[in-house]
Amino acid sequence: METGQVKHYRADGFRFEPPRKNIYWLVCDMVEKPARVAELMEAWAINGWFKEAIFNLKLPMKSRYKEVSTILETMNTILTENEIDFKMQCKHLYHDRDEVTVHLWLFPEKGVSYA
Ligand SMILES: C[S@@+](CC[C@H](N)C(=O)[O-])C[C@H]1O[C@@H](n2cnc3c(N)ncnc32)[C@H](O)[C@@H]1O
């Protein structure tokens, strides 16, 4: 905050529309149902409001793998239907406990792959 490069908006993340749409990184770590977070990411992607996103999906109590798989498959379908070229990876990081971390890259540069 001290750098002056951060602007804080007190707003509901599910209703917030960025005033400027040339966002490169979207970072989302809201405690919410994973399907709702995924829908928000899909909406931002369809609106073309970011280039790359890192977001967490909080794991449900039961059927964790099944639910996350279903959410990511749905996201895959929706982005594809909207003719969005993308790369997506999902990891259960060492320090993540009850969540997985997703990296979504829209219209990735050709020839660049993940390490
Ligand atoms: C897991 S914490 C995020 C911590 C943050 N990544 C950090 O390192 O400080 C979840 C945060 O999401 C916020 N949050 C939850 N629902 C929200 C919403 N609808 N709009 C905005 N913020 C929300 C909560 O207030 C809380 O601060």
Short mmCIF file of C-alpha atoms and ligand atoms in Angstrom, two decimals:
data_model
loop_
_atom_site.label_atom_id
_atom_site.label_comp_id
_atom_site.label_asym_id
_atom_site.label_seq_id
_atom_site.Cartn_x
_atom_site.Cartn_y
_atom_site.Cartn_z
CA MET A 1 0.00 0.00 0.00
CA GLU A 2 2.90 2.36 0.80
CA THR A 3 4.09 2.27 -2.80
CA GLY A 4 0.97 4.15 -3.84
CA GLN A 5 0.51 1.62 -6.64
CA VAL A 6 -2.42 -0.12 -4.98
CA LYS A 7 -5.93 1.25 -5.08
CA HIS A 8 -8.33 -0.31 -2.59
CA TYR A 9 -12.01 -0.54 -3.57
CA ARG A 10 -14.40 -1.52 -0.80
CA ALA A 11 -16.79 -3.53 -2.93
CA ASP A 12 -18.39 -6.93 -3.32
CA GLY A 13 -16.02 -8.88 -5.54
CA PHE A 14 -18.99 -10.53 -7.24
CA ARG A 15 -20.44 -7.18 -8.31
CA PHE A 16 -17.27 -5.19 -8.89
CA GLU A 17 -16.57 -4.03 -12.44
CA PRO A 18 -13.05 -2.72 -12.93
CA PRO A 19 -13.02 0.90 -14.16
CA ARG A 20 -10.15 0.10 -16.48
CA LYS A 21 -10.31 -3.12 -18.46
CA ASN A 22 -6.61 -3.49 -19.34
CA ILE A 23 -5.86 -5.76 -16.38
CA TYR A 24 -3.07 -8.27 -16.83
CA TRP A 25 -3.23 -10.25 -13.57
CA LEU A 26 -6.45 -11.09 -11.77
CA VAL A 27 -5.84 -12.57 -8.31
CA CYS A 28 -8.85 -13.92 -6.45
CA ASP A 29 -8.79 -15.51 -3.01
CA MET A 30 -12.33 -15.01 -1.74
CA VAL A 31 -13.87 -17.51 0.67
CA GLU A 32 -16.88 -18.62 -1.35
CA LYS A 33 -18.41 -21.66 -2.95
CA PRO A 34 -15.94 -22.87 -5.61
CA ALA A 35 -18.60 -23.02 -8.34
CA ARG A 36 -19.49 -19.37 -7.67
CA VAL A 37 -15.84 -18.30 -7.89
CA ALA A 38 -15.48 -20.26 -11.14
CA GLU A 39 -18.56 -18.53 -12.60
CA LEU A 40 -17.02 -15.16 -11.70
CA MET A 41 -13.75 -16.07 -13.41
CA GLU A 42 -15.69 -17.21 -16.49
CA ALA A 43 -17.60 -13.91 -16.60
CA TRP A 44 -14.41 -11.87 -16.33
CA ALA A 45 -12.79 -14.02 -19.03
CA ILE A 46 -15.78 -13.66 -21.39
CA ASN A 47 -15.73 -9.89 -20.77
CA GLY A 48 -12.02 -9.89 -21.59
CA TRP A 49 -11.12 -8.07 -18.39
CA PHE A 50 -7.84 -9.89 -17.71
CA LYS A 51 -5.04 -11.80 -19.40
CA GLU A 52 -3.92 -14.16 -16.68
CA ALA A 53 -5.61 -15.16 -13.44
CA ILE A 54 -4.63 -16.95 -10.27
CA PHE A 55 -7.55 -17.98 -8.14
CA ASN A 56 -8.31 -20.39 -5.37
CA LEU A 57 -11.17 -22.84 -5.26
CA LYS A 58 -12.06 -23.73 -1.69
CA LEU A 59 -12.56 -27.46 -1.41
CA PRO A 60 -15.94 -28.76 -0.28
CA MET A 61 -16.22 -31.16 2.64
CA LYS A 62 -17.12 -34.15 0.47
CA SER A 63 -16.33 -35.46 -3.03
CA ARG A 64 -13.53 -32.93 -3.36
CA TYR A 65 -11.84 -34.33 -6.46
CA LYS A 66 -15.16 -34.91 -8.21
CA GLU A 67 -16.46 -31.41 -7.51
CA VAL A 68 -13.26 -29.62 -8.58
CA SER A 69 -13.08 -31.78 -11.72
CA THR A 70 -16.68 -30.92 -12.60
CA ILE A 71 -16.07 -27.19 -12.04
CA LEU A 72 -12.94 -27.18 -14.21
CA GLU A 73 -14.68 -29.21 -16.94
CA THR A 74 -17.54 -26.71 -16.94
CA MET A 75 -15.09 -23.82 -17.15
CA ASN A 76 -13.35 -25.57 -20.03
CA THR A 77 -16.67 -25.94 -21.87
CA ILE A 78 -17.81 -22.35 -21.26
CA LEU A 79 -14.53 -20.77 -22.34
CA THR A 80 -14.38 -22.98 -25.43
CA GLU A 81 -18.01 -22.15 -26.35
CA ASN A 82 -17.06 -18.47 -26.12
CA GLU A 83 -14.13 -19.07 -28.49
CA ILE A 84 -11.56 -18.21 -25.85
CA ASP A 85 -8.19 -19.86 -26.37
CA PHE A 86 -6.67 -20.61 -22.99
CA LYS A 87 -4.32 -22.68 -20.88
CA MET A 88 -5.36 -23.77 -17.44
CA GLN A 89 -3.55 -25.63 -14.70
CA CYS A 90 -4.77 -26.55 -11.26
CA LYS A 91 -2.56 -27.55 -8.36
CA HIS A 92 -3.03 -28.53 -4.76
CA LEU A 93 -0.01 -26.61 -3.48
CA TYR A 94 1.95 -27.74 -0.43
CA HIS A 95 0.76 -24.86 1.75
CA ASP A 96 -2.83 -24.99 0.48
CA ARG A 97 -4.93 -26.91 2.93
CA ASP A 98 -8.58 -26.79 1.97
CA GLU A 99 -8.20 -25.28 -1.48
CA VAL A 100 -6.63 -25.71 -4.89
CA THR A 101 -4.93 -22.97 -6.88
CA VAL A 102 -5.82 -22.42 -10.53
CA HIS A 103 -3.82 -20.54 -13.15
CA LEU A 104 -5.85 -19.46 -16.16
CA TRP A 105 -4.07 -17.86 -19.12
CA LEU A 106 -6.24 -16.39 -21.86
CA PHE A 107 -5.01 -16.34 -25.44
CA PRO A 108 -1.56 -17.65 -24.44
CA GLU A 109 1.39 -16.90 -26.63
CA LYS A 110 1.98 -19.68 -29.13
CA GLY A 111 4.95 -21.88 -28.42
CA VAL A 112 5.13 -20.97 -24.72
CA SER A 113 4.45 -23.88 -22.42
CA TYR A 114 4.47 -24.49 -18.72
CA ALA A 115 7.66 -25.77 -17.13
C1 LIG B 1 -8.67 -16.12 2.45
S1 LIG B 1 -8.94 -14.38 2.70
C2 LIG B 1 -7.84 -13.68 1.53
C3 LIG B 1 -6.50 -13.42 2.10
C4 LIG B 1 -5.59 -12.69 1.14
N1 LIG B 1 -5.28 -13.54 -0.01
C5 LIG B 1 -4.32 -12.30 1.87
O1 LIG B 1 -3.27 -12.90 1.59
O2 LIG B 1 -4.38 -11.41 2.70
C6 LIG B 1 -10.51 -14.13 1.98
C7 LIG B 1 -10.90 -12.67 1.89
O3 LIG B 1 -11.97 -12.59 0.94
C8 LIG B 1 -12.81 -11.56 1.35
N2 LIG B 1 -14.11 -11.73 0.69
C9 LIG B 1 -14.97 -12.76 0.83
N3 LIG B 1 -16.05 -12.57 0.05
C10 LIG B 1 -15.87 -11.38 -0.58
C11 LIG B 1 -16.64 -10.64 -1.50
N4 LIG B 1 -17.84 -11.06 -1.94
N5 LIG B 1 -16.15 -9.45 -1.96
C12 LIG B 1 -14.94 -9.03 -1.54
N6 LIG B 1 -14.15 -9.69 -0.67
C13 LIG B 1 -14.62 -10.86 -0.19
C14 LIG B 1 -12.85 -11.68 2.86
O4 LIG B 1 -13.21 -10.47 3.45
C15 LIG B 1 -11.40 -12.06 3.18
O5 LIG B 1 -10.65 -10.92 3.48
#
